[in-house]
Short mmCIF file of C-alpha atoms and ligand atoms in Angstrom, two decimals:
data_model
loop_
_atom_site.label_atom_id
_atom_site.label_comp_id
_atom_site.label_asym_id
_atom_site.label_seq_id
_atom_site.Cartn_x
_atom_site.Cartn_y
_atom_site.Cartn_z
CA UNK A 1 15.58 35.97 11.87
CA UNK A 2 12.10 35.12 12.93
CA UNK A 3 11.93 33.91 16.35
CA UNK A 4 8.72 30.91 17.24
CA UNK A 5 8.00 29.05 19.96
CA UNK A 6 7.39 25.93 18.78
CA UNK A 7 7.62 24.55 14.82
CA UNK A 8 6.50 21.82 13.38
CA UNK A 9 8.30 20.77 10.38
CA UNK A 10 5.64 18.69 7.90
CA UNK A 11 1.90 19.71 7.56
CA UNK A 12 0.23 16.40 7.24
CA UNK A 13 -1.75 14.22 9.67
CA UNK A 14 0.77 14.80 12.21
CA UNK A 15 1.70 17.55 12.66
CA UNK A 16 -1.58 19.17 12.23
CA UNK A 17 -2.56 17.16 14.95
CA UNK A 18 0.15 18.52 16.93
CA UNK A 19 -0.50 21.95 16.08
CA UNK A 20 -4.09 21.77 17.27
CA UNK A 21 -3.10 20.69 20.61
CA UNK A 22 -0.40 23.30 21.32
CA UNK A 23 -2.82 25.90 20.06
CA UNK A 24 -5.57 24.78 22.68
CA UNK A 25 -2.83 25.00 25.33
CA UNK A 26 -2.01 28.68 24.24
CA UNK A 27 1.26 27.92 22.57
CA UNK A 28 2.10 29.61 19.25
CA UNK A 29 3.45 27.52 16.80
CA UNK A 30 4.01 27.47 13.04
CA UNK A 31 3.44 24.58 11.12
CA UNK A 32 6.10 24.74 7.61
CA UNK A 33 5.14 22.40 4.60
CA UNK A 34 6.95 22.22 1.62
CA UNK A 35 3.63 21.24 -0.46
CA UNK A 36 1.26 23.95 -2.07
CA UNK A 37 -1.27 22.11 0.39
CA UNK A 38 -1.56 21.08 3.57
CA UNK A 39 -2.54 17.09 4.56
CA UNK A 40 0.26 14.65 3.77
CA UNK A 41 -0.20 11.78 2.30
CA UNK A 42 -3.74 12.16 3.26
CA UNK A 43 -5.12 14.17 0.14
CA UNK A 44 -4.52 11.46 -1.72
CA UNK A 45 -6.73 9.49 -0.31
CA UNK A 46 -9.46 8.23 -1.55
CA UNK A 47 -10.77 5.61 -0.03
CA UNK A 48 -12.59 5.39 3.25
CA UNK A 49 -9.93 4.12 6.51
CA UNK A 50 -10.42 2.10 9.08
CA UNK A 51 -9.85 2.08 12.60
CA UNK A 52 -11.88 4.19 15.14
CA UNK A 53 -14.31 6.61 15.37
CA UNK A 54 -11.98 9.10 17.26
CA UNK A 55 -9.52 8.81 14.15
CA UNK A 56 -12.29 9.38 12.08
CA UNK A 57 -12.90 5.93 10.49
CA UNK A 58 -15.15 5.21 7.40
CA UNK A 59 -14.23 8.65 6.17
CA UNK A 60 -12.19 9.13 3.14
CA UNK A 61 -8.57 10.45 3.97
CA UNK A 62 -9.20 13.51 1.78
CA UNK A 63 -11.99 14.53 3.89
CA UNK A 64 -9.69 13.82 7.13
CA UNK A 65 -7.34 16.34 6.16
CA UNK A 66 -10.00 18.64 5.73
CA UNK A 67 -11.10 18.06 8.97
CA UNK A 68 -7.60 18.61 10.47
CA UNK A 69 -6.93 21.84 8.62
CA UNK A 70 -10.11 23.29 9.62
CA UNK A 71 -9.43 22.09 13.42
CA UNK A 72 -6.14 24.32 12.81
CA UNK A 73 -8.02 27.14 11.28
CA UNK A 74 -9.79 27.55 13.60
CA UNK A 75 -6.83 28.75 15.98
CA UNK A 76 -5.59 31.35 13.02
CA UNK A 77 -4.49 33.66 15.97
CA UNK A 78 -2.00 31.09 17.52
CA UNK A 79 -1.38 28.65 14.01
CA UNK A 80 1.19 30.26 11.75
CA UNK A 81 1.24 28.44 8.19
CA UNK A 82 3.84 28.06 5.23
CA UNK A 83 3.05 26.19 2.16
CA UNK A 84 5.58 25.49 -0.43
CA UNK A 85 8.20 25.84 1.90
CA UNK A 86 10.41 23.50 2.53
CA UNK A 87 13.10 23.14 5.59
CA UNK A 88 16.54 22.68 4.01
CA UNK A 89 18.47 22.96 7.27
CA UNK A 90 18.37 22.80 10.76
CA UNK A 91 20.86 23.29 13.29
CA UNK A 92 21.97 22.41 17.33
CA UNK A 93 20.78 26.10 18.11
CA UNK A 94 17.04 25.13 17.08
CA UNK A 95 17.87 27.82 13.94
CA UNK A 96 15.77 26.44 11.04
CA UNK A 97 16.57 27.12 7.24
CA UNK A 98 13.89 27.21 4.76
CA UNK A 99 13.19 27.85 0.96
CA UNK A 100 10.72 29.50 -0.79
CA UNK A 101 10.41 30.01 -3.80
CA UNK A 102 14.27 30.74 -4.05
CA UNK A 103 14.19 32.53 -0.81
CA UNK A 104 16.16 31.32 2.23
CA UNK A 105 15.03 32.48 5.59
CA UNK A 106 16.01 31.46 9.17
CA UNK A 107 13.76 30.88 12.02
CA UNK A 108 14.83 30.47 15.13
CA UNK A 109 12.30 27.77 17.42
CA UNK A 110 12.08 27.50 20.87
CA UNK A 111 11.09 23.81 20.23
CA UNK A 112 10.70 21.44 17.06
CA UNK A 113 8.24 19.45 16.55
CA UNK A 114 9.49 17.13 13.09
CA UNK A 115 6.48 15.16 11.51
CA UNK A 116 8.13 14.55 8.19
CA UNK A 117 6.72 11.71 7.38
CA UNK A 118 8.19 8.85 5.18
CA UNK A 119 9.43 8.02 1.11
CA UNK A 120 8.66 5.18 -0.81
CA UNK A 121 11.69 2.61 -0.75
CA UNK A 122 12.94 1.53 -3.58
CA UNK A 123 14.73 -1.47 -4.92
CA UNK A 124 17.80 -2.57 -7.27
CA UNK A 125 16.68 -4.46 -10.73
CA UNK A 126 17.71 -3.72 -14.11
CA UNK A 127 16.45 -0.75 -15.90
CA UNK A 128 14.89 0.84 -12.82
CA UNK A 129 15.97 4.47 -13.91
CA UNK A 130 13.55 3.62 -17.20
CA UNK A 131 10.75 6.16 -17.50
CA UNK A 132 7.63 4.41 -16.30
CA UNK A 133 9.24 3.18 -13.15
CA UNK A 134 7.11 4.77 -10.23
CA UNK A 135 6.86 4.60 -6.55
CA UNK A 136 3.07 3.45 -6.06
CA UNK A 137 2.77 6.66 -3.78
CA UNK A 138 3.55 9.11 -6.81
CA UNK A 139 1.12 7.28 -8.74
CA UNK A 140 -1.71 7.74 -6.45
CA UNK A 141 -0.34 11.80 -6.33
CA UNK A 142 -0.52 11.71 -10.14
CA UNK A 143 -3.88 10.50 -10.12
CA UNK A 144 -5.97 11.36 -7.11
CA UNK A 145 -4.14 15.32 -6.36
CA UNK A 146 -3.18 16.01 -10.34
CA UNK A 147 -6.20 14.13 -12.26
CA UNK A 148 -3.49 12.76 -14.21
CA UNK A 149 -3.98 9.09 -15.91
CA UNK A 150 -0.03 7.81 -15.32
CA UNK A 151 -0.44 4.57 -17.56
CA UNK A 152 -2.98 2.01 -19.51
CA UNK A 153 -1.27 -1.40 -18.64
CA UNK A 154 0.75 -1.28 -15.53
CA UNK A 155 2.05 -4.47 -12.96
CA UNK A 156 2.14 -3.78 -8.88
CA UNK A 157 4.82 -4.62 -7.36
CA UNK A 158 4.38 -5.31 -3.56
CA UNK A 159 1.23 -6.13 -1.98
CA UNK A 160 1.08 -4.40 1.32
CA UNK A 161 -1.78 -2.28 1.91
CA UNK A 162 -0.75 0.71 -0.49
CA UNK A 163 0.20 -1.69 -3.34
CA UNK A 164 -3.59 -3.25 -3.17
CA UNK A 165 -5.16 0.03 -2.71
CA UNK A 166 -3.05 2.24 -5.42
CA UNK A 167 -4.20 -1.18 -7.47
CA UNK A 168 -7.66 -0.85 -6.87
CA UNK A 169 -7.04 2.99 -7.76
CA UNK A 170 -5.63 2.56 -11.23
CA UNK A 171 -8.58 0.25 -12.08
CA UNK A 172 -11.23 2.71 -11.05
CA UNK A 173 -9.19 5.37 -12.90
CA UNK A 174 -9.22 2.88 -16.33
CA UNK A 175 -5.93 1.37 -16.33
CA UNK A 176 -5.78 -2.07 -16.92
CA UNK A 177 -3.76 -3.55 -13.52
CA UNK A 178 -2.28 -7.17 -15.64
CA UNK A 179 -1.12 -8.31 -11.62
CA UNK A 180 0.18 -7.72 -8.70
CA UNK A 181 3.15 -9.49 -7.61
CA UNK A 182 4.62 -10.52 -4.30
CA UNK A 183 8.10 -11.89 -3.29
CA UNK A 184 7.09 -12.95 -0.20
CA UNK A 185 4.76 -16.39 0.74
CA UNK A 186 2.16 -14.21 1.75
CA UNK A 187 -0.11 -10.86 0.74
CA UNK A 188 0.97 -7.81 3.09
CA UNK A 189 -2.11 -5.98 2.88
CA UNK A 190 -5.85 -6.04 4.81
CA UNK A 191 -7.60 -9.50 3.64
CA UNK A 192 -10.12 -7.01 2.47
CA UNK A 193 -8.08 -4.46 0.69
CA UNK A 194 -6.49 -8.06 -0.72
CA UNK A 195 -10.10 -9.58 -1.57
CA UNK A 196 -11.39 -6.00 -3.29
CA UNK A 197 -8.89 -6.23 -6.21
CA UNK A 198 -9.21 -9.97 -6.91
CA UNK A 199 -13.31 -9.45 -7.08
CA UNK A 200 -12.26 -7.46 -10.11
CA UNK A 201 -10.32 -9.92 -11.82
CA UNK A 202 -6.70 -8.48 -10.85
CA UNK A 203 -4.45 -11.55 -9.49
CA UNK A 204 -2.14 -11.51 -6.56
CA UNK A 205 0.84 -13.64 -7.12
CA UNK A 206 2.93 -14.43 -4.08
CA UNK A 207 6.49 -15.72 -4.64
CA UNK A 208 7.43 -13.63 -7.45
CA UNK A 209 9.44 -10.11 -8.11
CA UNK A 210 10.41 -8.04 -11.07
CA UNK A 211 13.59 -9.15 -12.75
CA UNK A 212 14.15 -6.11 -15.22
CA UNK A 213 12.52 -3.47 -17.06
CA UNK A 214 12.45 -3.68 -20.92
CA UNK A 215 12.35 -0.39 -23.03
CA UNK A 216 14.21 1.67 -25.12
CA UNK A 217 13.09 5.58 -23.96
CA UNK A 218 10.35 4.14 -21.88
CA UNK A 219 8.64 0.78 -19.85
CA UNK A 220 7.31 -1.16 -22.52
CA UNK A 221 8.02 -4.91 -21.16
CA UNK A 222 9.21 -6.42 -17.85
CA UNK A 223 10.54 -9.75 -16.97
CA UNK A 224 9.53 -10.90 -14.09
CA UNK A 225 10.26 -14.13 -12.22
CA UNK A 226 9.52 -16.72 -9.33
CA UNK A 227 11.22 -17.40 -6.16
CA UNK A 228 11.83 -20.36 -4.42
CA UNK A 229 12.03 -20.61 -0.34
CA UNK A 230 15.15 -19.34 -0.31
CA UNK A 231 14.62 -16.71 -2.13
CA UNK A 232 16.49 -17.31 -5.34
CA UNK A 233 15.22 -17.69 -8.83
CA UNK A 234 13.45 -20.72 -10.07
CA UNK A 235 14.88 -21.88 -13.27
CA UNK A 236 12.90 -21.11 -15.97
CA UNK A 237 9.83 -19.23 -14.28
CA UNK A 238 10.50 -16.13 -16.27
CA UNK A 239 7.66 -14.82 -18.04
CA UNK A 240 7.67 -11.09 -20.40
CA UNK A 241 4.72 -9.03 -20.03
CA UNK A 242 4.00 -6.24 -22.44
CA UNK A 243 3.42 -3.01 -19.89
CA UNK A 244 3.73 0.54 -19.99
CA UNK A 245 4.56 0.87 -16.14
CA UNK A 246 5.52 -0.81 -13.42
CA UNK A 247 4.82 0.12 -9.90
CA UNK A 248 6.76 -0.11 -7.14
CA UNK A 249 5.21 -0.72 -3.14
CA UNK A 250 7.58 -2.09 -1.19
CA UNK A 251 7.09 -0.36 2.02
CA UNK A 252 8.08 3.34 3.03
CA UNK A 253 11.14 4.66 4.63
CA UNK A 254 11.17 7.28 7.91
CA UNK A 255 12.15 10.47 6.14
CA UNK A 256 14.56 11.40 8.70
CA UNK A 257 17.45 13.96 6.75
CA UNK A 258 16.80 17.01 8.70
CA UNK A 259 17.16 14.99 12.30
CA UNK A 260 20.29 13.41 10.65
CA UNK A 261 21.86 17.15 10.70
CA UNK A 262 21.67 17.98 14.41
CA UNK A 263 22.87 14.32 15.36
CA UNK A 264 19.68 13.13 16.87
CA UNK A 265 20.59 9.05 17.78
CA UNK A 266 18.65 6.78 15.67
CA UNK A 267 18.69 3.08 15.76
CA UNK A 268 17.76 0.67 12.75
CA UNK A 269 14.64 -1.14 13.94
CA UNK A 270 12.84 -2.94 10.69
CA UNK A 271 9.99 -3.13 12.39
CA UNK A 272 9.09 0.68 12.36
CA UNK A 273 10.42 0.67 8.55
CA UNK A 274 14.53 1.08 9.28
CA UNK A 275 16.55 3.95 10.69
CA UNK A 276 13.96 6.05 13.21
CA UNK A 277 14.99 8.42 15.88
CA UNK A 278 15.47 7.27 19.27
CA UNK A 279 12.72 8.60 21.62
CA UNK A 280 11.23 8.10 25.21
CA UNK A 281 7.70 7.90 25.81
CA UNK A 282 7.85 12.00 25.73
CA UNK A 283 8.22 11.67 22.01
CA UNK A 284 11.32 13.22 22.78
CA UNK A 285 14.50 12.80 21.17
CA UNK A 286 18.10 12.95 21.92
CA UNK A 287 17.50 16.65 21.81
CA UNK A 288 14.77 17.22 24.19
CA UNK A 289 13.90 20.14 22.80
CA UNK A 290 13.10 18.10 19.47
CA UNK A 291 10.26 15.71 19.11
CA UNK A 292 8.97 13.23 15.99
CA UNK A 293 5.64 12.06 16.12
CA UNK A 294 3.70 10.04 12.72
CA UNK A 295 5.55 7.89 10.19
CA UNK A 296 8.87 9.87 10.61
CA UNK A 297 9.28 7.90 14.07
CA UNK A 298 8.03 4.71 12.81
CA UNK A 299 5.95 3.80 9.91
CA UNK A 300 2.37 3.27 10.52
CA UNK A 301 -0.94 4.44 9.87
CA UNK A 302 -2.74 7.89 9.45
CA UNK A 303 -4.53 7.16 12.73
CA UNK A 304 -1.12 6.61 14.62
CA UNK A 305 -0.04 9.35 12.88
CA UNK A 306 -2.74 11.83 14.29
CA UNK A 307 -2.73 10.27 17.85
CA UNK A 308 1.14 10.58 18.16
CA UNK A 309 0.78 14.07 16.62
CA UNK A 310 -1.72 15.30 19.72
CA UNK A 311 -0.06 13.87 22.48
CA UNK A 312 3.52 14.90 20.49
CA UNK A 313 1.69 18.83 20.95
CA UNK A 314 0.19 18.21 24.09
CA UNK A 315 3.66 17.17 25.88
CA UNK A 316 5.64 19.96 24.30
CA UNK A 317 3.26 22.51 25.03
CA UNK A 318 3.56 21.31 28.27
CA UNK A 319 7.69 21.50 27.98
CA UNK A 320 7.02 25.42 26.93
CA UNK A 321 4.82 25.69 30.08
CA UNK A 322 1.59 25.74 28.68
CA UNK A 323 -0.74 22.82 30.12
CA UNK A 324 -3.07 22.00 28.34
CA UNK A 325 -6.50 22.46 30.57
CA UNK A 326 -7.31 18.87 30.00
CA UNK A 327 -3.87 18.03 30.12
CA UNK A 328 -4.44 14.57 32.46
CA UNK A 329 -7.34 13.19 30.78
CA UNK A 330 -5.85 14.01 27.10
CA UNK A 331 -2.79 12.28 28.21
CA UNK A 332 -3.87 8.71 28.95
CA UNK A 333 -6.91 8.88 26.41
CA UNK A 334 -4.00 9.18 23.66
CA UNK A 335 -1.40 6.69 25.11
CA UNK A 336 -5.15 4.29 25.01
CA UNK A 337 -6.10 5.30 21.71
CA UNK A 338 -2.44 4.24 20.56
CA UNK A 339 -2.85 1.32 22.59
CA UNK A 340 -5.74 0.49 21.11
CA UNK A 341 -4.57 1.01 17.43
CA UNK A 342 -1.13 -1.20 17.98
CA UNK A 343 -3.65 -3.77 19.52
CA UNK A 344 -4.77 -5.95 16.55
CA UNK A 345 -2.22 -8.64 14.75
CA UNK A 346 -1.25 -5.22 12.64
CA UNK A 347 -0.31 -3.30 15.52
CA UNK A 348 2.25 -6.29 17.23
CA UNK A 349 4.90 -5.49 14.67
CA UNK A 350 5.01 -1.80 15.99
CA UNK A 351 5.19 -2.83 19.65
CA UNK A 352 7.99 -4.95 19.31
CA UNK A 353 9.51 -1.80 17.26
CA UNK A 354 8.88 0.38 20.26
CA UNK A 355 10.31 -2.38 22.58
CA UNK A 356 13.51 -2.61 21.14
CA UNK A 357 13.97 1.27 20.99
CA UNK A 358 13.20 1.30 24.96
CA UNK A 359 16.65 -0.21 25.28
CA UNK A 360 18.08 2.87 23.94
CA UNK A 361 15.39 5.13 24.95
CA UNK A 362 17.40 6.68 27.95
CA UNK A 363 17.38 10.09 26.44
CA UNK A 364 15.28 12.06 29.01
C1 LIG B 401 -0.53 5.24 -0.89
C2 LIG B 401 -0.81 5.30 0.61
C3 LIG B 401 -2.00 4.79 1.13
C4 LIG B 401 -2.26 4.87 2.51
N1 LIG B 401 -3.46 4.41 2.99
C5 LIG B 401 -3.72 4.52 4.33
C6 LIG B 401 -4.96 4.08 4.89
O1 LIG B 401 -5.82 3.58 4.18
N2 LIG B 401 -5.18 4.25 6.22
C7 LIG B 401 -4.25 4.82 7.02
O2 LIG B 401 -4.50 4.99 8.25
N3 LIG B 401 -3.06 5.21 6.53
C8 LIG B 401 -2.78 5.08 5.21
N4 LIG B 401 -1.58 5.47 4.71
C9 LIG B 401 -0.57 5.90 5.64
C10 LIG B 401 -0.78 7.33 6.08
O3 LIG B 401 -1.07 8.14 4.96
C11 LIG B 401 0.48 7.80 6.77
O4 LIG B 401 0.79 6.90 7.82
C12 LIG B 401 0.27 9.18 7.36
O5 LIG B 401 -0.02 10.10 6.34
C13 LIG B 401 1.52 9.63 8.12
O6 LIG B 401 1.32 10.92 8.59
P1 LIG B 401 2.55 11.88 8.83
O7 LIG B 401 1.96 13.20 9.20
O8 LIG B 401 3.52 11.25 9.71
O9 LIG B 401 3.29 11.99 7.40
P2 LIG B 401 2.79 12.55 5.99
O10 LIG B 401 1.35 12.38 5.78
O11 LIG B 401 3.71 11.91 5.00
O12 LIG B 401 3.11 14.09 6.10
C14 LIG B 401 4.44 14.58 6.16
C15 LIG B 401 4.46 15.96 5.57
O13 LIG B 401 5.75 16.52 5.77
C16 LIG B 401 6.10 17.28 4.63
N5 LIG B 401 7.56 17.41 4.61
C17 LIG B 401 8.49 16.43 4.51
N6 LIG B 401 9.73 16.94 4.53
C18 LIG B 401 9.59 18.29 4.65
C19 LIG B 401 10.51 19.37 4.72
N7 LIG B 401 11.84 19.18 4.68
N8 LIG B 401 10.04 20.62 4.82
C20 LIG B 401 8.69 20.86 4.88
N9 LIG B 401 7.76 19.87 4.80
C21 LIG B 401 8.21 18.59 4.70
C22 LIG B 401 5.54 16.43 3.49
O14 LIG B 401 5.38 17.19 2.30
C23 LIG B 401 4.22 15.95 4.06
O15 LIG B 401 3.16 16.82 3.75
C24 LIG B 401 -1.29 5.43 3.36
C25 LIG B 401 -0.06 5.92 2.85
C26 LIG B 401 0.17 5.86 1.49
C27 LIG B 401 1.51 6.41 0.96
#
């Protein structure tokens, strides 16, 4: 058994973030990450993000997590790292299961920090176990992490933010984006993530979803269709499109399995993406001595992510009585920086979120 202080389960914007603040406050943690590399989703990024200078804004999310992962480097005597390790179990007695490669070990935490992130959700249509189906997210891993060209005619499905970008992806990478289609009235994404791809010719058609998928071994048609206000299918809208994939963005889930086997209480809120751990403003959980911080507690943004992560490592260094030296100023500058973040017409969606799980939030 090895024995830690505090572990953070998920190596990406997160909980590097948190890892950098616990180090600064003296605590020793491990960080465990079942990738060969460190940085989330954020290695796949190519593209420059918005937001604020102090999340790093107009940089490209590759060079982020660079930025992160040296931060944490730079602590090598308190920052303990495991790459292609993955946590298969935790249990009530903070004893943490891993595997690598086909090695189990057990660590035993004094705290847990989980920053696990979130999946790609998927939906039901016909033929959606066809090769060629893909989560937009594993498309962009193919592409941007493996230098791997997935397709040559693909349709989006979904046009929230990672639908238009993985969109605008694919064309720069030579595949031939036909459309991107959208059940609902409206386009999900940033106007100008939204604006980018229709410069270059690829449409956005609201009102419309994927029907089925058409191949014998593999993708080579789908069907896809038009909705009325209701919702249901307009007679005679369907229309067969000769593809060899079809991607699918409709939004990510809270990837939230490991807190599911110590019985943390979770709530279904759909506006921080569905069943998310119940927390107080600690980051906390049912299990004090287990916090979430980044898209495991709520789907959001990269920025979110890495604000929640150092004020996630900041309080539970605190918990292990370490204070950070700048422990008062760090703490409202973050709760303002998320502030800040939630406070544009993106942002209200998570605040009612985090409303509704203050009604449960009595977990101190
Ligand atoms: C295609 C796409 C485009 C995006 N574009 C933007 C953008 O432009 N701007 C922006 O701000 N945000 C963007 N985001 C969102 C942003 O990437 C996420 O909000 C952010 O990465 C969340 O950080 P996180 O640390 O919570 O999770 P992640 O980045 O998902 O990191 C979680 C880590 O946990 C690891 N992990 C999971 N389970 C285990 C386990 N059992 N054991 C060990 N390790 C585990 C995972 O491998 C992963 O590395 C995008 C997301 C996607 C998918």
């Amino acid at each position: 058994m090895i024995f830690k202080d505090l572990v953070i389960i998920g190596g990406g914007p997160a909980g590097l973030s948190a890892a950098k603040i616990a180090a600064e406050a003296g605590v020793s943690c491990l960080i465990i990450e079942r990738d060969p590399f460190l940085g989330g989703q954020l290695i796949k990024q190519t593209h420059m993000f918005f937001g604020s200078e102090k999340q790093y804004a107009k940089t490209r999310g590759l060079d982020i997590a660079k930025i992160l992962i040296d931060d944490c480097l730079k602590h090598q005597d308190l920052i303990e790292i495991m790459t292609s390790t993955t946590v298969v179990g935790l249990y009530k007695d903070k004893v943490i299961t891993t595997l690598h490669d086909d090695t189990y070990n057990k660590i035993k935490a004094k705290s847990i920090i989980v920053s696990t992130g979130a999946s790609e959700r998927f939906f039901a249509f016909e033929n959606n176990d066809l090769p060629g189906v893909y989560g937009a997210g594993a498309v962009q891993t193919l592409m941007n992490v493996y230098g791997v060209k997935p397709a040559d005619k693909v349709i989006m499905v979904g046009s929230g933010n990672i639908g238009l970008i993985v969109s605008y992806q694919l064309h720069q990478a030579g595949v031939k984006v036909l459309k991107v289609i959208e059940a609902a009235s409206n386009i999900g994404g940033y106007k100008v993530h939204a604006s980018k791809i229709r410069r270059i010719g690829i449409p956005i058609e609201t009102r419309k979803t994927i029907k089925r998928a058409i191949g014998k071994d593999k993708v080579e048609q789908v069907e896809i269709v038009s909705l009325d206000d209701d919702w249901n299918i307009v007679d005679n809208s369907s229309e067969i499109i000769d593809v060899d994939a079809v991607c699918i963005s409709v939004g990510l889930i809270p990837q939230r399995n490991l807190l599911s086997m110590i019985d943390i209480k979770t709530k279904f809120i759909k506006e921080l993406g569905g069943i998310v751990p119940i927390i107080n403003e600690d980051h906390q959980t049912s299990d004090k001595d287990v916090y979430v911080c980044g898209d495991v507690s709520g789907v959001e943004e990269a920025s979110s992510a890495i604000v929640e992560g150092y004020y996630t490592g900041l309080i539970a260094a605190r918990n292990l009585g370490k204070e950070h030296q700048d422990f008062k100023t760090l703490n409202i500058d973050y709760k303002n920086q998320l502030l800040n973040l939630r406070s544009g017409p993106f942002g209200k969606k998570t605040l009612k979120g985090l409303e509704i799980m203050k009604e449960d939030a009595n977990v101190k």
